[in-house]
Amino acid sequence: MLENKTLLISSLILSLGIMIGCYLLASKPAPAVIDSASKSEVQVSILLNLKETSVLLGITEEELKKIMAEEKRILNTTGSYDGAMLPYIVIEGKQYFERTQLLIWAQESATLHKEYGL
């Protein structure tokens, strides 16, 4: 008889815990629609700024700037550059990078085992 009461009390406590947990999960506010829309817009944008590009490539903004400077220095010094240069355009003094060309550049640079003296 005591075992039945213990089993009943345990079942009630467990059921109550599940119900409270479900209530707490259901009562949390939904994430803002604006935030998720902004993220998806960035994920599908063609042109990326310096920060977005560094995140995509997995390097710091400083490393990205140094790669750009190194490639420009080599081009200016030798008059040519072996392989693809980091693809970007400049609009009002700000660099913007095209997503697809960045991925192609990264793949080619890795294939050629390029080294940058950062």
Tab-separated table of C-alpha atoms in Angstrom:
chain	number	residue	atom	x	y	z
A	1	MET	CA	0.000	0.000	0.000
A	2	LEU	CA	2.841	2.393	0.870
A	3	GLU	CA	4.514	1.638	-2.473
A	4	ASN	CA	1.310	2.569	-4.330
A	5	LYS	CA	1.117	5.910	-2.508
A	6	THR	CA	4.781	6.631	-3.246
A	7	LEU	CA	4.262	5.781	-6.919
A	8	LEU	CA	1.154	7.965	-7.084
A	9	ILE	CA	2.896	10.942	-5.430
A	10	SER	CA	5.936	10.558	-7.707
A	11	SER	CA	3.692	10.459	-10.786
A	12	LEU	CA	1.847	13.573	-9.652
A	13	ILE	CA	5.077	15.479	-9.014
A	14	LEU	CA	6.466	14.448	-12.402
A	15	SER	CA	3.230	15.413	-14.185
A	16	LEU	CA	3.129	18.751	-12.413
A	17	GLY	CA	6.750	19.425	-13.376
A	18	ILE	CA	6.034	18.655	-17.037
A	19	MET	CA	2.966	20.924	-17.042
A	20	ILE	CA	4.862	23.816	-15.426
A	21	GLY	CA	7.746	23.380	-17.877
A	22	CYS	CA	5.384	23.422	-20.858
A	23	TYR	CA	3.684	26.538	-19.534
A	24	LEU	CA	7.005	28.346	-19.072
A	25	LEU	CA	8.163	27.434	-22.579
A	26	ALA	CA	4.876	28.511	-24.126
A	27	SER	CA	4.836	31.832	-22.280
A	28	LYS	CA	8.241	32.996	-23.596
A	29	PRO	CA	7.903	35.847	-26.100
A	30	ALA	CA	8.510	34.930	-29.726
A	31	PRO	CA	11.679	36.353	-31.313
A	32	ALA	CA	11.150	39.661	-33.065
A	33	VAL	CA	10.186	39.316	-36.701
A	34	ILE	CA	12.294	42.340	-37.596
A	35	ASP	CA	15.476	40.700	-36.285
A	36	SER	CA	14.994	37.510	-38.276
A	37	ALA	CA	14.084	39.474	-41.415
A	38	SER	CA	17.228	41.585	-41.092
A	39	LYS	CA	19.398	38.497	-40.684
A	40	SER	CA	17.912	36.827	-43.733
A	41	GLU	CA	18.429	40.000	-45.766
A	42	VAL	CA	22.107	40.024	-44.834
A	43	GLN	CA	22.442	36.324	-45.618
A	44	VAL	CA	21.150	36.825	-49.144
A	45	SER	CA	22.720	40.195	-49.937
A	46	ILE	CA	25.123	40.185	-52.841
A	47	LEU	CA	27.467	42.905	-51.617
A	48	LEU	CA	28.994	42.607	-48.159
A	49	ASN	CA	30.734	45.275	-46.109
A	50	LEU	CA	34.116	44.766	-44.451
A	51	LYS	CA	32.689	43.302	-41.249
A	52	GLU	CA	30.334	40.872	-43.027
A	53	THR	CA	33.160	39.774	-45.308
A	54	SER	CA	35.490	39.086	-42.412
A	55	VAL	CA	32.773	36.964	-40.769
A	56	LEU	CA	32.131	35.058	-44.013
A	57	LEU	CA	35.842	34.336	-44.495
A	58	GLY	CA	36.497	33.637	-40.817
A	59	ILE	CA	39.246	36.239	-40.460
A	60	THR	CA	39.472	39.579	-38.674
A	61	GLU	CA	38.794	42.902	-40.357
A	62	GLU	CA	42.451	43.821	-39.803
A	63	GLU	CA	43.629	40.656	-41.573
A	64	LEU	CA	41.276	41.434	-44.445
A	65	LYS	CA	42.664	44.972	-44.752
A	66	LYS	CA	46.236	43.630	-44.678
A	67	ILE	CA	45.458	41.138	-47.472
A	68	MET	CA	44.051	43.973	-49.576
A	69	ALA	CA	47.108	46.146	-48.890
A	70	GLU	CA	49.543	43.284	-49.619
A	71	GLU	CA	47.877	42.423	-52.936
A	72	LYS	CA	47.846	46.101	-53.937
A	73	ARG	CA	51.527	46.464	-52.976
A	74	ILE	CA	52.494	43.427	-55.076
A	75	LEU	CA	50.487	44.717	-58.048
A	76	ASN	CA	52.046	48.191	-57.792
A	77	THR	CA	55.584	46.850	-57.297
A	78	THR	CA	55.640	44.171	-59.989
A	79	GLY	CA	52.971	45.438	-62.362
A	80	SER	CA	51.091	42.122	-62.211
A	81	TYR	CA	49.565	39.751	-59.699
A	82	ASP	CA	49.658	35.953	-59.829
A	83	GLY	CA	46.170	34.499	-59.363
A	84	ALA	CA	42.960	36.233	-58.378
A	85	MET	CA	43.014	39.305	-56.215
A	86	LEU	CA	40.510	39.812	-53.424
A	87	PRO	CA	37.379	41.015	-55.264
A	88	TYR	CA	35.935	44.300	-54.035
A	89	ILE	CA	34.565	47.608	-55.215
A	90	VAL	CA	34.869	51.000	-53.544
A	91	ILE	CA	31.818	53.217	-53.087
A	92	GLU	CA	32.346	56.573	-51.380
A	93	GLY	CA	35.571	55.309	-49.827
A	94	LYS	CA	34.042	52.090	-48.440
A	95	GLN	CA	34.913	48.621	-49.715
A	96	TYR	CA	32.163	46.196	-50.669
A	97	PHE	CA	32.748	42.562	-51.537
A	98	GLU	CA	30.700	40.357	-53.859
A	99	ARG	CA	29.755	37.138	-52.045
A	100	THR	CA	30.166	34.615	-54.902
A	101	GLN	CA	33.477	36.044	-56.088
A	102	LEU	CA	34.760	35.980	-52.485
A	103	LEU	CA	34.102	32.255	-52.258
A	104	ILE	CA	35.824	31.671	-55.602
A	105	TRP	CA	38.776	33.811	-54.453
A	106	ALA	CA	39.062	31.883	-51.180
A	107	GLN	CA	38.970	28.550	-53.002
A	108	GLU	CA	41.596	29.616	-55.539
A	109	SER	CA	43.838	31.145	-52.878
A	110	ALA	CA	43.675	27.954	-50.834
A	111	THR	CA	44.401	25.827	-53.910
A	112	LEU	CA	47.459	27.972	-54.724
A	113	HIS	CA	48.564	27.904	-51.057
A	114	LYS	CA	48.901	31.676	-51.026
A	115	GLU	CA	50.757	33.161	-48.105
A	116	TYR	CA	50.275	36.660	-46.802
A	117	GLY	CA	52.844	38.243	-44.518
A	118	LEU	CA	50.351	39.511	-42.011
